[in-house]
Amino acid sequence: MANLGSLFVLLLLPPASALADRAEDEPVYQPEMGDSPSGSLWPLPKNLHISPEFYRLSGHTFQIVHSPSSTAAVGCSLLDNAFRRYFYYIFGSNAARRGPRKPTARPSHTGELRQLQVTIIASDPECNRHPSITSNEAYEISVTQPVASLKSENVWGALRGLETFSQLVYEDEYETILINKTEVMDAPRFAHRGILLDTSRHYLPLKVILETLDAMSFNKFNVFHWHIVDDPSFPYQSITFPELSAQGAFHPVTHIYTLADVKMVIEYARERGIRVIPEFDSPGHTQSWKGIKNLLTPCYSGAKPSGTFGPINPSLNTTYDFLNRLFKEVSFVFPDNYIHLGGDEVNFECWKSNPAVTQFMQKQGFGSDYRKLESFYIQNVLDIVTANMKGYMVWQEVFDNGAKIKPDTIVEVWIERNMKAELSKVTLAGFTTILAAPWYLDYIAYGQDWQKYHQVEPLRFNGTAAQKKLVIGGEACLWGEYVDATNLASRLWPRASAVGERLWSSEETTDINDAYKRLTKHRCRMVRRGISAQPLYIGYCDQEYKG
Ligand SMILES: *[C@@H]1O[C@H](CO)[C@@H](O)[C@H](O)[C@H]1NC(C)=O
Ligand SMILES: *[C@@H]1O[C@H](CO)[C@@H](O)[C@H](O)[C@H]1NC(C)=O
Ligand SMILES: *[C@@H]1O[C@H](CO)[C@@H](O)[C@H](O)[C@H]1NC(C)=O
């Protein structure tokens, strides 16, 4: 047994040469010790002044309240719920572990903070609306004794400000809850700050999605890009076409998202200022759409159908009738102004093999240029979505292949090779773009890859100021080949936090030692709030993960 055991260990170890390489190339990481002058704030606010004066807070007396002049003072359940949530994050999770109190030994604080007063200024606080690409997330916080204030145009800024306020609160070594006198004026650098989750390669239970939305709000993300269907499975239960999930889901009952599920996700996200953009990727990545007869192209082997199927068949009118009805439903179910239409990685081989498609190519005068056929298909889909009053996002191939896209299309750049040239090209053509290429978090490696994500500068490409303005944000993508409910949170956090800061904070936020100090604490805060965020490096949290 002993021999077998050691053999097993030997097999699991990387070859000696790999170990030697690492020792030579990667010096042992030595993080700088001590606290950041910005405490544990993540992402770093635009303008921040923390003074050495500090106040005590008590869960028995402290309140988060509407200011009398706030336009959201009455009947804004979105904010009322947020007040409750943040009160719990500040006091509940601390109090939960507290044993008998040590005697207060250090009464050096200058009084007690009694209230956080929240003021919404705009005549429409937007309590019952959905967030959008133009939502104003700016806010101001002033912490002075005895009443702190948080001001914003409408609820979206208030949500971001509540998160920041909760991050200003800390405990000293006597477990006294404290907050320093602080001024914050904050607004995001980029308007679109997204996380992509893939629920086709593995089914993600609702609980995991909701937990991710919580963690997103801790990191000021505001878009959940829901890559809901793809080749492996179709978990979206369509009302119009129930056969899609009945035949395309991993399991037709247990591994689907019902209309009620989807609505719950959308509302949970809304309450946290997060948009939900669904992606129905086509004409490729559609193997699971097999529930619809004659939708996928039959591939041929010589003169005979081979029994396999390729991308959606662009040569049939019935295809577009189907898509019209499907996207009518999707536009109705998902309130966001945008739908992601995919359009990436279309394999032309099956189209080439199919005689009906070949005939259609001739009739349309496409010659043998299958990119023209793809563009024909995409154009039809874009028209369908436009007719349903929605805007659309697409992967970069749709632009690269020359489809005629509407001026307000958002092009998502995902191919890392030539990424800068692509950003130049897309913005030169006048299209709004978001960047995903440097942030494919499904690729994992030894060490602190969050630093690499943090160091990306999205606007470092050749272009005019007008071109750079067209880059409205980015997305961290966690594709699902190797991810399910067991490892999603620890793989995503705090690696995605680095992307969150890059997209929220100013371009000058590049001090990696300062980021390390803040992120270490932010990660422990996520753990305290129930997110199984993985460690950055050697160390501990006051409250370790309890599962
Ligand atoms: C808060 O105040 C304390 C006490 O003066 C000080 O030591 C600490 O550095 C302050 N925190 C921050 C983040 O500035
Ligand atoms: C498909 O629709 C087009 C345009 O409406 C029409 O010209 C064509 O005849 C239709 N094809 C079939 C096979 O019905
Ligand atoms: C920008 O353009 C200059 C001059 O054409 C070129 O030398 C440089 O490599 C380009 N930089 C990037 C990031 O593409």
PDB file of C-alpha atoms in Angstrom, residues 62-207:
ATOM      1  CA  PHE A  62     -27.631  52.683  14.134  1.00  0.00           C
ATOM      2  CA  GLN A  63     -30.200  53.087  11.334  1.00  0.00           C
ATOM      3  CA  ILE A  64     -30.171  53.411   7.573  1.00  0.00           C
ATOM      4  CA  VAL A  65     -33.053  55.755   6.714  1.00  0.00           C
ATOM      5  CA  HIS A  66     -34.503  57.883   3.932  1.00  0.00           C
ATOM      6  CA  SER A  67     -33.851  61.572   4.402  1.00  0.00           C
ATOM      7  CA  PRO A  68     -37.130  63.529   4.602  1.00  0.00           C
ATOM      8  CA  SER A  69     -36.289  65.336   1.372  1.00  0.00           C
ATOM      9  CA  SER A  70     -35.621  62.145  -0.607  1.00  0.00           C
ATOM     10  CA  THR A  71     -37.941  61.518  -3.554  1.00  0.00           C
ATOM     11  CA  ALA A  72     -37.753  57.798  -2.681  1.00  0.00           C
ATOM     12  CA  ALA A  73     -38.795  58.303   0.951  1.00  0.00           C
ATOM     13  CA  VAL A  74     -42.153  56.599   0.480  1.00  0.00           C
ATOM     14  CA  GLY A  75     -42.975  53.322  -1.231  1.00  0.00           C
ATOM     15  CA  CYS A  76     -39.588  52.428  -2.684  1.00  0.00           C
ATOM     16  CA  SER A  77     -39.297  48.757  -1.788  1.00  0.00           C
ATOM     17  CA  LEU A  78     -36.120  48.387  -3.845  1.00  0.00           C
ATOM     18  CA  LEU A  79     -34.336  50.773  -1.460  1.00  0.00           C
ATOM     19  CA  ASP A  80     -36.072  49.517   1.679  1.00  0.00           C
ATOM     20  CA  ASN A  81     -34.859  46.014   0.850  1.00  0.00           C
ATOM     21  CA  ALA A  82     -31.360  47.325   0.170  1.00  0.00           C
ATOM     22  CA  PHE A  83     -31.315  49.110   3.554  1.00  0.00           C
ATOM     23  CA  ARG A  84     -32.178  45.833   5.296  1.00  0.00           C
ATOM     24  CA  ARG A  85     -29.578  43.931   3.308  1.00  0.00           C
ATOM     25  CA  TYR A  86     -26.775  46.354   4.078  1.00  0.00           C
ATOM     26  CA  PHE A  87     -27.718  46.639   7.733  1.00  0.00           C
ATOM     27  CA  TYR A  88     -27.273  42.879   7.896  1.00  0.00           C
ATOM     28  CA  TYR A  89     -23.944  42.969   6.050  1.00  0.00           C
ATOM     29  CA  ILE A  90     -22.689  45.595   8.501  1.00  0.00           C
ATOM     30  CA  PHE A  91     -23.977  44.142  11.772  1.00  0.00           C
ATOM     31  CA  GLY A  92     -25.613  40.757  11.238  1.00  0.00           C
ATOM     32  CA  SER A  93     -22.662  38.793   9.964  1.00  0.00           C
ATOM     33  CA  ASN A  94     -20.407  40.339  12.607  1.00  0.00           C
ATOM     34  CA  ALA A  95     -22.801  39.822  15.478  1.00  0.00           C
ATOM     35  CA  ALA A  96     -23.424  36.230  14.395  1.00  0.00           C
ATOM     36  CA  ARG A  97     -20.005  35.032  15.515  1.00  0.00           C
ATOM     37  CA  ARG A  98     -19.586  37.227  18.542  1.00  0.00           C
ATOM     38  CA  GLY A  99     -19.090  35.559  21.908  1.00  0.00           C
ATOM     39  CA  PRO A 100     -19.068  37.527  25.135  1.00  0.00           C
ATOM     40  CA  ARG A 101     -17.694  41.016  24.502  1.00  0.00           C
ATOM     41  CA  LYS A 102     -14.262  41.927  25.711  1.00  0.00           C
ATOM     42  CA  PRO A 103     -14.297  45.038  27.883  1.00  0.00           C
ATOM     43  CA  THR A 104     -14.078  48.115  25.692  1.00  0.00           C
ATOM     44  CA  ALA A 105     -10.558  49.163  26.333  1.00  0.00           C
ATOM     45  CA  ARG A 106     -10.069  51.961  23.887  1.00  0.00           C
ATOM     46  CA  PRO A 107     -12.640  54.756  24.099  1.00  0.00           C
ATOM     47  CA  SER A 108     -10.620  56.993  21.799  1.00  0.00           C
ATOM     48  CA  HIS A 109     -13.310  57.369  19.118  1.00  0.00           C
ATOM     49  CA  THR A 110     -14.967  60.761  18.990  1.00  0.00           C
ATOM     50  CA  GLY A 111     -18.580  59.745  19.421  1.00  0.00           C
ATOM     51  CA  GLU A 112     -21.154  57.568  17.831  1.00  0.00           C
ATOM     52  CA  LEU A 113     -22.562  57.509  14.311  1.00  0.00           C
ATOM     53  CA  ARG A 114     -26.331  57.158  14.597  1.00  0.00           C
ATOM     54  CA  GLN A 115     -27.670  57.220  11.061  1.00  0.00           C
ATOM     55  CA  LEU A 116     -26.991  56.952   7.405  1.00  0.00           C
ATOM     56  CA  GLN A 117     -29.499  59.232   5.655  1.00  0.00           C
ATOM     57  CA  VAL A 118     -30.102  58.413   2.017  1.00  0.00           C
ATOM     58  CA  THR A 119     -31.313  61.132  -0.348  1.00  0.00           C
ATOM     59  CA  ILE A 120     -32.549  60.546  -3.880  1.00  0.00           C
ATOM     60  CA  ILE A 121     -32.654  63.807  -5.765  1.00  0.00           C
ATOM     61  CA  ALA A 122     -34.354  63.181  -9.120  1.00  0.00           C
ATOM     62  CA  SER A 123     -38.116  63.563  -9.335  1.00  0.00           C
ATOM     63  CA  ASP A 124     -38.242  59.984 -10.669  1.00  0.00           C
ATOM     64  CA  PRO A 125     -36.162  57.837  -8.300  1.00  0.00           C
ATOM     65  CA  GLU A 126     -36.606  54.876 -10.723  1.00  0.00           C
ATOM     66  CA  CYS A 127     -37.643  52.497  -7.919  1.00  0.00           C
ATOM     67  CA  ASN A 128     -39.825  50.423 -10.193  1.00  0.00           C
ATOM     68  CA  ARG A 129     -37.758  50.644 -13.345  1.00  0.00           C
ATOM     69  CA  HIS A 130     -35.089  48.370 -14.700  1.00  0.00           C
ATOM     70  CA  PRO A 131     -31.503  49.554 -14.856  1.00  0.00           C
ATOM     71  CA  SER A 132     -30.230  50.373 -18.337  1.00  0.00           C
ATOM     72  CA  ILE A 133     -27.044  51.284 -20.144  1.00  0.00           C
ATOM     73  CA  THR A 134     -27.708  54.960 -19.341  1.00  0.00           C
ATOM     74  CA  SER A 135     -28.497  54.517 -15.633  1.00  0.00           C
ATOM     75  CA  ASN A 136     -26.691  57.026 -13.448  1.00  0.00           C
ATOM     76  CA  GLU A 137     -24.616  55.181 -10.828  1.00  0.00           C
ATOM     77  CA  ALA A 138     -22.867  58.222  -9.356  1.00  0.00           C
ATOM     78  CA  TYR A 139     -23.183  58.937  -5.634  1.00  0.00           C
ATOM     79  CA  GLU A 140     -21.677  60.959  -2.810  1.00  0.00           C
ATOM     80  CA  ILE A 141     -21.073  59.904   0.776  1.00  0.00           C
ATOM     81  CA  SER A 142     -20.209  62.103   3.691  1.00  0.00           C
ATOM     82  CA  VAL A 143     -19.508  60.380   6.993  1.00  0.00           C
ATOM     83  CA  THR A 144     -19.539  62.889   9.843  1.00  0.00           C
ATOM     84  CA  GLN A 145     -20.937  62.585  13.304  1.00  0.00           C
ATOM     85  CA  PRO A 146     -23.744  62.111  14.217  1.00  0.00           C
ATOM     86  CA  VAL A 147     -25.400  61.556  10.822  1.00  0.00           C
ATOM     87  CA  ALA A 148     -23.778  60.315   7.637  1.00  0.00           C
ATOM     88  CA  SER A 149     -25.313  61.090   4.273  1.00  0.00           C
ATOM     89  CA  LEU A 150     -25.545  59.301   0.942  1.00  0.00           C
ATOM     90  CA  LYS A 151     -26.842  61.231  -2.070  1.00  0.00           C
ATOM     91  CA  SER A 152     -27.561  60.138  -5.594  1.00  0.00           C
ATOM     92  CA  GLU A 153     -29.681  61.024  -8.582  1.00  0.00           C
ATOM     93  CA  ASN A 154     -31.778  57.844  -8.294  1.00  0.00           C
ATOM     94  CA  VAL A 155     -31.753  54.381  -6.795  1.00  0.00           C
ATOM     95  CA  TRP A 156     -28.897  53.011  -8.917  1.00  0.00           C
ATOM     96  CA  GLY A 157     -26.316  55.346  -7.425  1.00  0.00           C
ATOM     97  CA  ALA A 158     -27.728  54.720  -3.956  1.00  0.00           C
ATOM     98  CA  LEU A 159     -27.181  50.953  -4.339  1.00  0.00           C
ATOM     99  CA  ARG A 160     -23.514  51.528  -5.244  1.00  0.00           C
ATOM    100  CA  GLY A 161     -23.155  53.991  -2.371  1.00  0.00           C
ATOM    101  CA  LEU A 162     -24.625  51.551   0.160  1.00  0.00           C
ATOM    102  CA  GLU A 163     -22.026  48.990  -0.862  1.00  0.00           C
ATOM    103  CA  THR A 164     -19.254  51.569  -0.410  1.00  0.00           C
ATOM    104  CA  PHE A 165     -20.625  52.664   2.949  1.00  0.00           C
ATOM    105  CA  SER A 166     -20.692  49.036   4.157  1.00  0.00           C
ATOM    106  CA  GLN A 167     -17.052  48.687   3.078  1.00  0.00           C
ATOM    107  CA  LEU A 168     -16.038  51.721   5.165  1.00  0.00           C
ATOM    108  CA  VAL A 169     -17.174  49.991   8.350  1.00  0.00           C
ATOM    109  CA  TYR A 170     -14.591  47.850  10.151  1.00  0.00           C
ATOM    110  CA  GLU A 171     -13.887  46.247  13.520  1.00  0.00           C
ATOM    111  CA  ASP A 172     -10.934  47.027  15.747  1.00  0.00           C
ATOM    112  CA  GLU A 173      -9.111  44.387  17.777  1.00  0.00           C
ATOM    113  CA  TYR A 174     -11.617  44.867  20.615  1.00  0.00           C
ATOM    114  CA  GLU A 175     -14.437  44.018  18.202  1.00  0.00           C
ATOM    115  CA  THR A 176     -15.783  47.541  18.358  1.00  0.00           C
ATOM    116  CA  ILE A 177     -17.479  48.517  15.107  1.00  0.00           C
ATOM    117  CA  LEU A 178     -15.960  51.698  13.710  1.00  0.00           C
ATOM    118  CA  ILE A 179     -16.054  54.024  10.741  1.00  0.00           C
ATOM    119  CA  ASN A 180     -13.717  56.903   9.922  1.00  0.00           C
ATOM    120  CA  LYS A 181     -14.799  60.395   8.979  1.00  0.00           C
ATOM    121  CA  THR A 182     -14.865  60.092   5.184  1.00  0.00           C
ATOM    122  CA  GLU A 183     -15.841  61.922   2.007  1.00  0.00           C
ATOM    123  CA  VAL A 184     -16.532  59.963  -1.203  1.00  0.00           C
ATOM    124  CA  MET A 185     -17.528  61.245  -4.633  1.00  0.00           C
ATOM    125  CA  ASP A 186     -17.803  58.333  -6.982  1.00  0.00           C
ATOM    126  CA  ALA A 187     -18.967  57.318 -10.440  1.00  0.00           C
ATOM    127  CA  PRO A 188     -17.999  54.434 -12.729  1.00  0.00           C
ATOM    128  CA  ARG A 189     -15.448  54.858 -15.495  1.00  0.00           C
ATOM    129  CA  PHE A 190     -17.316  52.445 -17.818  1.00  0.00           C
ATOM    130  CA  ALA A 191     -21.084  51.994 -18.113  1.00  0.00           C
ATOM    131  CA  HIS A 192     -21.088  48.256 -19.015  1.00  0.00           C
ATOM    132  CA  ARG A 193     -19.422  46.021 -16.426  1.00  0.00           C
ATOM    133  CA  GLY A 194     -20.491  42.451 -16.999  1.00  0.00           C
ATOM    134  CA  ILE A 195     -20.094  38.851 -15.926  1.00  0.00           C
ATOM    135  CA  LEU A 196     -20.862  36.066 -18.408  1.00  0.00           C
ATOM    136  CA  LEU A 197     -22.125  32.780 -17.000  1.00  0.00           C
ATOM    137  CA  ASP A 198     -22.682  29.764 -19.234  1.00  0.00           C
ATOM    138  CA  THR A 199     -25.683  27.620 -18.256  1.00  0.00           C
ATOM    139  CA  SER A 200     -25.500  25.322 -21.263  1.00  0.00           C
ATOM    140  CA  ARG A 201     -22.250  23.401 -20.731  1.00  0.00           C
ATOM    141  CA  HIS A 202     -23.318  22.799 -17.155  1.00  0.00           C
ATOM    142  CA  TYR A 203     -26.677  23.568 -15.634  1.00  0.00           C
ATOM    143  CA  LEU A 204     -26.329  26.103 -12.835  1.00  0.00           C
ATOM    144  CA  PRO A 205     -28.956  25.842 -10.093  1.00  0.00           C
ATOM    145  CA  LEU A 206     -30.873  29.050  -9.424  1.00  0.00           C
ATOM    146  CA  LYS A 207     -29.184  29.447  -6.055  1.00  0.00           C
TER     147      LYS A 207
END
